[in-house]
Coordinates of C-alpha atoms (C1' of nucleotides) in Angstrom, one line a residue:
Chain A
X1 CA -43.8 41.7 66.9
X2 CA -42.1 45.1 68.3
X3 CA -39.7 44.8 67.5
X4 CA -36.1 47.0 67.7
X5 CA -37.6 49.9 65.4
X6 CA -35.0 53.0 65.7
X7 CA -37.5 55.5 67.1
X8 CA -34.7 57.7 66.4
X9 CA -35.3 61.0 68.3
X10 CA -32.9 63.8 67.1
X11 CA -29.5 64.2 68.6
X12 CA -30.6 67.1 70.7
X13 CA -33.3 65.5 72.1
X14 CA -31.4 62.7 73.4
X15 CA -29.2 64.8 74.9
X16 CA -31.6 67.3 77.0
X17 CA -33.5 63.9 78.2
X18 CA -30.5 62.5 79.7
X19 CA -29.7 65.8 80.9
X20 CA -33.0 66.6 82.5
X21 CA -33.1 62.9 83.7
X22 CA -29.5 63.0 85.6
X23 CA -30.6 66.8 87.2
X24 CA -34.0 65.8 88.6
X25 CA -32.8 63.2 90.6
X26 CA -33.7 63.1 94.7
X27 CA -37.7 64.5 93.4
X28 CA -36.3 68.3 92.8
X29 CA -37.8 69.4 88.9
X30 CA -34.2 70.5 86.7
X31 CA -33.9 74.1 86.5
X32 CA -33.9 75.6 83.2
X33 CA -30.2 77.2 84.0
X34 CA -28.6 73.9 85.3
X35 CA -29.7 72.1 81.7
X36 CA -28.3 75.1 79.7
X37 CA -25.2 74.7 82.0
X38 CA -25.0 71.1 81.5
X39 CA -25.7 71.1 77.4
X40 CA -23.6 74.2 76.9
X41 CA -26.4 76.8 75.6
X42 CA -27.8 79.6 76.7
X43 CA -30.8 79.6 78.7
X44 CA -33.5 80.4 75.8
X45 CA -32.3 77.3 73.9
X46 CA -33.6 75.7 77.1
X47 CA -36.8 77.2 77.3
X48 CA -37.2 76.8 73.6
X49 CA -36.6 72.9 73.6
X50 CA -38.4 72.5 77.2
X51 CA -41.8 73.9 75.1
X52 CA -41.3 71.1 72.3
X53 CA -40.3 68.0 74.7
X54 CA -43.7 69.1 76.7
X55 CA -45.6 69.2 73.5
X56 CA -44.2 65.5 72.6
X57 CA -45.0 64.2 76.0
X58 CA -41.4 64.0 77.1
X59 CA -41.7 66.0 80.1
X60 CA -44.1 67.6 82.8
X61 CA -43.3 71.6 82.0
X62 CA -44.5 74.4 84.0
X63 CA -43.2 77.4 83.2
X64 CA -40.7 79.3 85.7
X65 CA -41.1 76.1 87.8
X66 CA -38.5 73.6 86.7
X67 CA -39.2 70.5 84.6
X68 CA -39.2 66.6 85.0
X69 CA -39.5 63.7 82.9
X70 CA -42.9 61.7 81.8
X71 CA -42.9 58.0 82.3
X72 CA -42.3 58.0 78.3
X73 CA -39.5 60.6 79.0
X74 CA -37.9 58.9 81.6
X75 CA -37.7 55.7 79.7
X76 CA -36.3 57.5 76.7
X77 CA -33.6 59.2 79.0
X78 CA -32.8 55.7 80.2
X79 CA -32.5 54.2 76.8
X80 CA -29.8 56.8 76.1
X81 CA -27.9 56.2 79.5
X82 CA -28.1 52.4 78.6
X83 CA -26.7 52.9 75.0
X84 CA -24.0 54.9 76.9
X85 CA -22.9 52.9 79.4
X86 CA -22.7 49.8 77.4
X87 CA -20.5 51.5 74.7
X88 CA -18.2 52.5 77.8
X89 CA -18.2 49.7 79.2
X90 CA -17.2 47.4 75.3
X91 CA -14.6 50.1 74.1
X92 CA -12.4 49.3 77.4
X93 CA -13.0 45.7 77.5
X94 CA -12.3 45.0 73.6
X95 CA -10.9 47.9 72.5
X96 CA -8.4 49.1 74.8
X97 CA -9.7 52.6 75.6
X98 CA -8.8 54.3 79.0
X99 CA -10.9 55.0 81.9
X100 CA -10.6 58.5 81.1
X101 CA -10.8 59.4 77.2
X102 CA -13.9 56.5 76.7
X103 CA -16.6 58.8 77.7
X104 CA -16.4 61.6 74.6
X105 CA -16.4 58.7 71.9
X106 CA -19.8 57.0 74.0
X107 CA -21.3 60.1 73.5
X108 CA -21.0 60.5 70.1
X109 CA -21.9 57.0 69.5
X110 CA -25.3 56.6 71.9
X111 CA -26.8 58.9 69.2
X112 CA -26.0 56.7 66.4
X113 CA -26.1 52.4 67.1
X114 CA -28.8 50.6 67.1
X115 CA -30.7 48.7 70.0
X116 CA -29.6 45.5 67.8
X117 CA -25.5 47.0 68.2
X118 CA -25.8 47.7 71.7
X119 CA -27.5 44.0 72.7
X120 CA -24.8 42.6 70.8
X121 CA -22.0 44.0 72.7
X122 CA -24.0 43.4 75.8
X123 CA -24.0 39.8 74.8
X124 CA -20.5 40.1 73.9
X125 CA -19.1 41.2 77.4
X126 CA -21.6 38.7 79.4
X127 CA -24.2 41.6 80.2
X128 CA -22.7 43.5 82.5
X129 CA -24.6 45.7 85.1
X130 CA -22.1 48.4 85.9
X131 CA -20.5 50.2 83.5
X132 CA -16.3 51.2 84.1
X133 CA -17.1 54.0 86.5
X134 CA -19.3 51.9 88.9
X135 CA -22.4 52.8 87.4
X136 CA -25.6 50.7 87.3
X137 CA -26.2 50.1 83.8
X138 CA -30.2 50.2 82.8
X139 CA -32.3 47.3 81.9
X140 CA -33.8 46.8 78.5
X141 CA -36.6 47.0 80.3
X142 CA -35.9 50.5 81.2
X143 CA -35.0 49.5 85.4
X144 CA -31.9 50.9 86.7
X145 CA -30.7 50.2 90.1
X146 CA -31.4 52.3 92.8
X147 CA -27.2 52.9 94.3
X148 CA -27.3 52.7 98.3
X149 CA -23.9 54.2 98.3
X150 CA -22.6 57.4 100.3
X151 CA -20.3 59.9 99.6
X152 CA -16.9 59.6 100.8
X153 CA -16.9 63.1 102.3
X154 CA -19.9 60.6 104.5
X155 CA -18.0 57.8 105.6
X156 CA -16.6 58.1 109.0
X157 CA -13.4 58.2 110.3
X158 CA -11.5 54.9 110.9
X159 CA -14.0 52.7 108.8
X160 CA -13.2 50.1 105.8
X161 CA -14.9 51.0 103.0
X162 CA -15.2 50.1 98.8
X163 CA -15.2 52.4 96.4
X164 CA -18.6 51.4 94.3
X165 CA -18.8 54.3 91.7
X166 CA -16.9 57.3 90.7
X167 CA -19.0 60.3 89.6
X168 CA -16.3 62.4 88.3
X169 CA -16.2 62.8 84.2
X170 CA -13.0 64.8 84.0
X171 CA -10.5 63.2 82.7
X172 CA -7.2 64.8 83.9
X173 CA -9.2 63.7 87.8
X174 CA -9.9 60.7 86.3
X175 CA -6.2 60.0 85.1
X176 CA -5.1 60.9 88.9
X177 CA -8.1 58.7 90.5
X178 CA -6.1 56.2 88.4
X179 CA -2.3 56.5 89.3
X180 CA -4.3 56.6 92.6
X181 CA -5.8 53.2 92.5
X182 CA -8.8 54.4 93.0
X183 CA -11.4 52.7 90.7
X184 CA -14.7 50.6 91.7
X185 CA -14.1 47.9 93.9
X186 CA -10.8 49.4 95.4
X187 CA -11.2 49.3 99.3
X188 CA -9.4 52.0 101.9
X189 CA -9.8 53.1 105.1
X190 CA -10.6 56.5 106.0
X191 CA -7.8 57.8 108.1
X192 CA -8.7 61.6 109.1
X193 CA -10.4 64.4 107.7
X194 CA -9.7 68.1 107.8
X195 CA -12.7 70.4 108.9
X196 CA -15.2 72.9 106.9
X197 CA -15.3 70.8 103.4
X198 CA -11.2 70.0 104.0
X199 CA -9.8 67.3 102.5
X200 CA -9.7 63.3 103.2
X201 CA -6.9 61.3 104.0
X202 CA -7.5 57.5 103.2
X203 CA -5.1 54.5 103.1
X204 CA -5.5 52.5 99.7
X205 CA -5.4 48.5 100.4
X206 CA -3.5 46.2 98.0
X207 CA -0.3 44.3 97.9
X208 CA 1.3 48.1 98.5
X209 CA -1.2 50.2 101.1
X210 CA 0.1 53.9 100.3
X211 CA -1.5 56.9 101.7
X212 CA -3.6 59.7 99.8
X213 CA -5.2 62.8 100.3
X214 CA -8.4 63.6 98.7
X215 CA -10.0 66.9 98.0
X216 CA -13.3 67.4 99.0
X217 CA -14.1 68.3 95.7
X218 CA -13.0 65.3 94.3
X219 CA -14.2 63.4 97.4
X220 CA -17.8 64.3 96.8
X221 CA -17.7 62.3 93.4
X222 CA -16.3 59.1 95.3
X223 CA -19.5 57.0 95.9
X224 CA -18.9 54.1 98.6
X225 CA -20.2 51.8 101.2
X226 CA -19.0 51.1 104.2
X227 CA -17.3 47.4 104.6
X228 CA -18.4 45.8 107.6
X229 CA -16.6 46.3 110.7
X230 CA -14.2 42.9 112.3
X231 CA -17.2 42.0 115.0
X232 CA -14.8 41.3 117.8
Chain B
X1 CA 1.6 66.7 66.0
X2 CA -1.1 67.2 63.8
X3 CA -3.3 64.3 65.8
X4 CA -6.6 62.7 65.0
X5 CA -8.4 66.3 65.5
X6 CA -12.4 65.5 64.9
X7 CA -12.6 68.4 62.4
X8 CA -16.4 67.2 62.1
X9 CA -17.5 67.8 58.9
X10 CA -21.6 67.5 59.3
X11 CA -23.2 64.4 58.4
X12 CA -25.2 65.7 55.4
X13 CA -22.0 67.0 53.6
X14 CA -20.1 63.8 54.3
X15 CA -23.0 62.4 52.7
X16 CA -22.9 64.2 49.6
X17 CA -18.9 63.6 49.3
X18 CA -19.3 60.2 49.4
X19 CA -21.9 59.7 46.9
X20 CA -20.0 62.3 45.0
X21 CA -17.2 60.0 44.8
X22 CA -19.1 56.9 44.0
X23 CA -21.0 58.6 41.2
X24 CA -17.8 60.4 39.2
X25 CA -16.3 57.2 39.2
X26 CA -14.0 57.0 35.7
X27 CA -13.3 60.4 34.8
X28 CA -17.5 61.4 34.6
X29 CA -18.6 64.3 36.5
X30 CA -21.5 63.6 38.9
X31 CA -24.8 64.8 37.5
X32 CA -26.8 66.9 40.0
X33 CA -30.0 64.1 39.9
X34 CA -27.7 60.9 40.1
X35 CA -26.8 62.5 43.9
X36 CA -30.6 63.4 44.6
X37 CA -31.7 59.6 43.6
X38 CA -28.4 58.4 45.5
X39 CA -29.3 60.4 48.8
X40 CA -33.1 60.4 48.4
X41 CA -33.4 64.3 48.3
X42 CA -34.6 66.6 45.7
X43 CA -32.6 68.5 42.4
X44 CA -32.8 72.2 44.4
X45 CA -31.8 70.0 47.5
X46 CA -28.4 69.3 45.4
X47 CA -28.1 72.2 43.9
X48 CA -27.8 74.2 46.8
X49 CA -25.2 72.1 49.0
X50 CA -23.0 71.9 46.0
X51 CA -22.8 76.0 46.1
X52 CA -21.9 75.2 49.8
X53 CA -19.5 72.6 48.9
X54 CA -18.0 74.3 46.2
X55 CA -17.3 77.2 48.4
X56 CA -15.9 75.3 51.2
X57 CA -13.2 73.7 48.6
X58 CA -14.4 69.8 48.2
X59 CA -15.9 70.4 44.6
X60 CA -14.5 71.5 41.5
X61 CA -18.7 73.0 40.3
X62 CA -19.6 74.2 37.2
X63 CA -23.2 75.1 37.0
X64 CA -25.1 72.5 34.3
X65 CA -21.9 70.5 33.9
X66 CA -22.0 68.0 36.7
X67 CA -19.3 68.0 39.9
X68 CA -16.0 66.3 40.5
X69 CA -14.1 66.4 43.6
X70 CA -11.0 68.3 44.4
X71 CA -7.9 66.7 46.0
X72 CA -9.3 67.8 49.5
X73 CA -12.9 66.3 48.8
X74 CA -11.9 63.2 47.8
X75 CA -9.7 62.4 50.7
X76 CA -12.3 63.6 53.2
X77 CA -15.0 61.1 51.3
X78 CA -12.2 58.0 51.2
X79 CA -12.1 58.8 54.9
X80 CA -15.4 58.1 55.4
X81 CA -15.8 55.4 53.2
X82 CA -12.7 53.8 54.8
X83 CA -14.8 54.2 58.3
X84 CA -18.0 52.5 56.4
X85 CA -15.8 49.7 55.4
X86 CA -13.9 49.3 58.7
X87 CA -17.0 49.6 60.2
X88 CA -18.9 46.6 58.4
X89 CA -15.7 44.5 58.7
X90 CA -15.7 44.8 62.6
X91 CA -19.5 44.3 63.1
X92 CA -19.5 41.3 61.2
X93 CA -16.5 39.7 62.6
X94 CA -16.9 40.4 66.6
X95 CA -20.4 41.3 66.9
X96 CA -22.3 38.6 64.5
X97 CA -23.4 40.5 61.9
X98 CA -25.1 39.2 58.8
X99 CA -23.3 40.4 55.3
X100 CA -26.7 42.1 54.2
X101 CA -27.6 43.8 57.5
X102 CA -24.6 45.3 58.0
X103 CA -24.6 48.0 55.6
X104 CA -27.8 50.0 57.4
X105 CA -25.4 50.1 61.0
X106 CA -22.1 51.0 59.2
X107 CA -23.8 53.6 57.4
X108 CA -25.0 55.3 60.7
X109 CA -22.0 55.1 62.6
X110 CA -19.7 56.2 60.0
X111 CA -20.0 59.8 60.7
X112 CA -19.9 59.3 65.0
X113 CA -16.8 57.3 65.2
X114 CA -13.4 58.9 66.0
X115 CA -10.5 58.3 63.5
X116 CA -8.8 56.8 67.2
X117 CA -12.1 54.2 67.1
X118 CA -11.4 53.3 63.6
X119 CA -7.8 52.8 63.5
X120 CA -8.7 50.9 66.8
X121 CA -11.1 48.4 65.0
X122 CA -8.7 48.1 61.7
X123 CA -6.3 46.8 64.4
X124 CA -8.3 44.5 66.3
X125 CA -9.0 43.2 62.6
X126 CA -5.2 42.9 61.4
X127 CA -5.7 45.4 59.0
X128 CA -8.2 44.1 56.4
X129 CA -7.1 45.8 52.7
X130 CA -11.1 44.2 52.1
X131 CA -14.1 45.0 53.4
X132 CA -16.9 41.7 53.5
X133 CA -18.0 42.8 50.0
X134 CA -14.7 42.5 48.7
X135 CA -14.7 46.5 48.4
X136 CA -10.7 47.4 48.7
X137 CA -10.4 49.5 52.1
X138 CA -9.1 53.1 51.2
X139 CA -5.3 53.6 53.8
X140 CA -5.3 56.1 56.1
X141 CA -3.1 57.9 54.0
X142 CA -6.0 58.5 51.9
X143 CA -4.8 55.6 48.9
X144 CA -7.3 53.2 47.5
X145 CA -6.1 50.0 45.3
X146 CA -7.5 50.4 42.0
X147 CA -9.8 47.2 41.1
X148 CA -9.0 45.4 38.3
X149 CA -11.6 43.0 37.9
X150 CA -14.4 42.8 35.5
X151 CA -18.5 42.5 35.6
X152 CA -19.6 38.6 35.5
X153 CA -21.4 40.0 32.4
X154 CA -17.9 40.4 30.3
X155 CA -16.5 37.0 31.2
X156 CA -15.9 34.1 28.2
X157 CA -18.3 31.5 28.5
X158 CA -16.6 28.8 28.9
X159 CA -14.1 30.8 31.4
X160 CA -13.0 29.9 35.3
X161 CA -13.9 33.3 37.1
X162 CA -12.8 34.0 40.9
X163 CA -15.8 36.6 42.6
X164 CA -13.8 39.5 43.8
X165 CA -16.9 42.0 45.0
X166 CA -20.3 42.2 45.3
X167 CA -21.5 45.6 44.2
X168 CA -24.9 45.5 44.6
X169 CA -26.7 46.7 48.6
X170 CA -30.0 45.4 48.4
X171 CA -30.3 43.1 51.4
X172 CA -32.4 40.9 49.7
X173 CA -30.3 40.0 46.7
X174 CA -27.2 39.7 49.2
X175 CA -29.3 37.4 50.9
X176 CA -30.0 35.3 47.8
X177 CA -26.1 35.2 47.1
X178 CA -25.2 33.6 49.9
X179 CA -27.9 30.9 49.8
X180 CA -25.8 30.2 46.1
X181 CA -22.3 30.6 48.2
X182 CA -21.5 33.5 46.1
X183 CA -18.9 35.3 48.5
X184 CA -15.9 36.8 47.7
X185 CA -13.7 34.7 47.2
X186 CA -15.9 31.5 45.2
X187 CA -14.5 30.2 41.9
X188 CA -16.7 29.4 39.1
X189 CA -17.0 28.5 35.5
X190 CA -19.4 30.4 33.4
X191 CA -21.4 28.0 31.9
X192 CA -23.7 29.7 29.1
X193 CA -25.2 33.5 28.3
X194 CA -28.4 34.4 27.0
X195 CA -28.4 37.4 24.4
X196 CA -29.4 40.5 24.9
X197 CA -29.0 41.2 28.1
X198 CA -30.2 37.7 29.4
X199 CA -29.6 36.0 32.5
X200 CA -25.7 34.2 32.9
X201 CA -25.5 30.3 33.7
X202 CA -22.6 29.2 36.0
X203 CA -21.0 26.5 38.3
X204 CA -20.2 28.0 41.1
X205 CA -17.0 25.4 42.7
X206 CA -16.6 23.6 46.3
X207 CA -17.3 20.6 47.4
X208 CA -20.6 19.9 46.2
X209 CA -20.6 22.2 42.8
X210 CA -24.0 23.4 41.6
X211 CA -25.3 24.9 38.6
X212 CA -27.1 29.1 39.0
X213 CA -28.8 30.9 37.2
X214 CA -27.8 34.6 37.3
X215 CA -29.8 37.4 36.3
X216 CA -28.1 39.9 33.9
X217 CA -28.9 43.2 36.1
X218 CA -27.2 41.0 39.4
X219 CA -24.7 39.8 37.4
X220 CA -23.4 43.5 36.6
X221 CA -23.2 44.2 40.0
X222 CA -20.6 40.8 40.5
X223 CA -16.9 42.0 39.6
X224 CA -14.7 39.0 38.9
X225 CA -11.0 38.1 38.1
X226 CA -10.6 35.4 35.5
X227 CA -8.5 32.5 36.6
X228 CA -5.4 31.2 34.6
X229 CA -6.5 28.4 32.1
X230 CA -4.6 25.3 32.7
X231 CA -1.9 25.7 29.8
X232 CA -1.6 22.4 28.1
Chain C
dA1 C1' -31.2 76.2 12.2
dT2 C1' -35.1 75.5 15.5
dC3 C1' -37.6 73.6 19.0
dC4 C1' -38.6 70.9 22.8
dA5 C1' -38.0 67.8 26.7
dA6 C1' -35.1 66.7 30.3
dA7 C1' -32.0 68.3 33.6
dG8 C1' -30.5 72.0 36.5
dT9 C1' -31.0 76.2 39.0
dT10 C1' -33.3 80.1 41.4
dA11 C1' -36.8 81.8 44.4
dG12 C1' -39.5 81.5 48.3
dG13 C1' -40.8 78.8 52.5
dC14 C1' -40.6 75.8 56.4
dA15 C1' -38.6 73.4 60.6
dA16 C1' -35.1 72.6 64.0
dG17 C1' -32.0 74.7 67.1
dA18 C1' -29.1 78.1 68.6
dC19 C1' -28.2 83.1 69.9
dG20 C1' -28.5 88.1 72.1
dA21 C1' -31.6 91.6 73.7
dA22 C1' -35.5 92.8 76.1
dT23 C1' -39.1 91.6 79.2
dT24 C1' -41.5 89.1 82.9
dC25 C1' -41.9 86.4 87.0
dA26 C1' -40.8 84.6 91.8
dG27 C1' -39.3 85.0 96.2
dG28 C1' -36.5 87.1 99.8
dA29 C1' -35.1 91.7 102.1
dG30 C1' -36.6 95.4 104.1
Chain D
dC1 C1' -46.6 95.4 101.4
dT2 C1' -43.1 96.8 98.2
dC3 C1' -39.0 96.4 95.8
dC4 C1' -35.2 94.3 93.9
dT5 C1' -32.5 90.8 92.0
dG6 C1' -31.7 86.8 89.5
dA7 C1' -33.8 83.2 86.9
dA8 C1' -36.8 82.3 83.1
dT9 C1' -39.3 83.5 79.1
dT10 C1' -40.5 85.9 74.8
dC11 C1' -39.0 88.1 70.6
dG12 C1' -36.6 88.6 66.5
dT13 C1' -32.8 86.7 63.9
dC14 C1' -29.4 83.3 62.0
dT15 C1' -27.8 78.9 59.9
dT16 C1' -28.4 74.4 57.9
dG17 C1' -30.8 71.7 55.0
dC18 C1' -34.9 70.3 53.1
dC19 C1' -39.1 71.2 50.0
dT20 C1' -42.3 72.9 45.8
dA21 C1' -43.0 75.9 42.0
dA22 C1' -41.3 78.4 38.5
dC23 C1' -37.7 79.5 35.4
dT24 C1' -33.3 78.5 32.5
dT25 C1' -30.1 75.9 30.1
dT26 C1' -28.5 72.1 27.3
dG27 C1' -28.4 69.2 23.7
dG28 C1' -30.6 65.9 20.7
dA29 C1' -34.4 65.5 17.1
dT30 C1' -36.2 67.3 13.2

DNA sequence: ATCCAAAGTTAGGCAAGACGAATTCAGGAG
DNA sequence: CTCCTGAATTCGTCTTGCCTAACTTTGGAT
């Protein structure tokens, strides 16, 4: 059988897969500056690490050209995401942490459970397949669904639509998104929107509609789809 | 407020604290090879942390005369040994651990969790003062209850004895424990001793008592309270 | 009082990762 | 086609922590 050996790739490792894997998306290769951005070094820590991850099959690496994930690599960037997301998604649900300060504590802890811990609390909270920000939360299997969500700054004026996912991770935004009301599953209704990358005024349904306005920042990071429209 | 800051000591020297603290039990300095054989590393290994350590304030260090913590490095290795013990408690009460797997997880995690994570779990436990092996939990103030009990090997025959702790780690052995329902907790009467060093006979109580043999280098490792004998 | 074995330490290296400084490449402007 | 700028890489170095080999100290046996 095999079975749930802990691979155990180092701590850095981890981290510039699931880097690499969340800045390739949409086909473009990660540049070398957006991973040293995103990991907080400096570029030749980059270029350093790209050379080993290539060497252990991790990734496709051509230098001066950008860099994206092997099958192997992608799976291992996904195991990571996984461990991540379920740890978000069990310290909220049993252990009272906020939508805002869970993230730091998952990732500490993706580096350090086991596959056993993290089926467990999979098990524990009925297997869930989006984690507290919306989401998708990967397969064992290594799938992860494919979002058919838009951006907010995208949906037109006058429609319905549910916030699916929110893409922000800082937590004072977070905090606001939440005296806001604004978490997955939340609907609205877009109600105007100011020109050149302005901000987005939506009406937020519930027992007390209130009005908000949106930076387009922040709007960018609001992934929805549209409800559909009352056919007559 | 001086709040639960991570000051993030690295994993290796928390390591060595909290072998440290296990080996200079009773007064004893720890002797440079009794850490090497307790982490797995080699002498020079030890030697040269412990300059480090001793520098950064944890160890009192004489060269050639073994190591004992200083008031600082002994609450920075209760801290993590209250995590370990926390740590084992949760998994095997919410997440279905086994008493002899646990050890391996805890023992990972211990140096990812946030003190906020810890306290969290001690909560959602009701505040254990006992970990699953019966080890006392050290407070948060850095306190840890001084055992009282004795080795199996230093009780009468003849003598009603409650198990209080389970020293020994080896899953297997654990395992073979609790096929006898030797937990924390279980009553028995010591039935017989072989000399020199021999295995220990006992009853272990309950509904359907039953007669174990115990080997003399497990029975060490099983710390006991004698029970009051029935006066009259 | 001496000597020897065991325990401990120093010396010298290696690997992972990170850094700043200096160099090289790629791609757009002219 | 050439040049320039910004991104990327190479180079040399640092820190942490581990290792083996060689040396030193300690303390018990004689």
């Amino acid at each position: 059988m095999a079975s749930a050996m802990r691979s155990s790739l180092s701590r850095s490792i981890e981290d510039y897969l699931k880097a690499i894997l969340e800045l390739q998306s949409e086909g473009t290769p990660a540049q070398t500056s957006a991973i040293a951005d995103s990991l907080a070094v400096a570029p030749p820590s980059v270029s350093g690490m790209l050379k080993r991850l290539s060497e252990a099959g991790f990734i496709e690496y051509e230098p001066y050209k950008g860099v994206v994930l092997t099958a192997v690599g992608r799976r291992a960037a996904l195991k990571i995401v996984r461990r991540h997301r379920i740890l978000e998604s069990y310290l909220m649900s049993k252990l009272g942490y906020d939508w805002d300060t869970v993230h730091d504590e998952a990732e500490r802890l993706e580096h350090a459970v086991s596959d056993q811990l993290i089926e467990r609390m999979a098990m524990a909270l009925g297997h869930p397949r989006y984690d507290p920000h919306g989401a998708p939360i990967p397969t064992t299997a290594g799938d992860i669904e494919r979002p058919d969500h838009v951006s907010l700054t995208d949906i037109p004026v006058g429609r319905i639509a549910e916030l699916r996912m929110v893409g922000d991770k800082d937590p004072e935004r977070l905090r606001y998104l939440a005296t806001l009301g604004l978490k997955p599953g939340a609907t609205f209704e877009v109600l105007s929107r100011q020109p050149f990358h302005g901000p987005v005024a939506i009406r937020v349904a519930g027992p007390m509609p209130r009005d908000q306005i949106v930076g387009y920042e922040l709007a960018e990071t609001l992934w929805c789809s549209m409800v559909e429209e009352e056919v007559g």
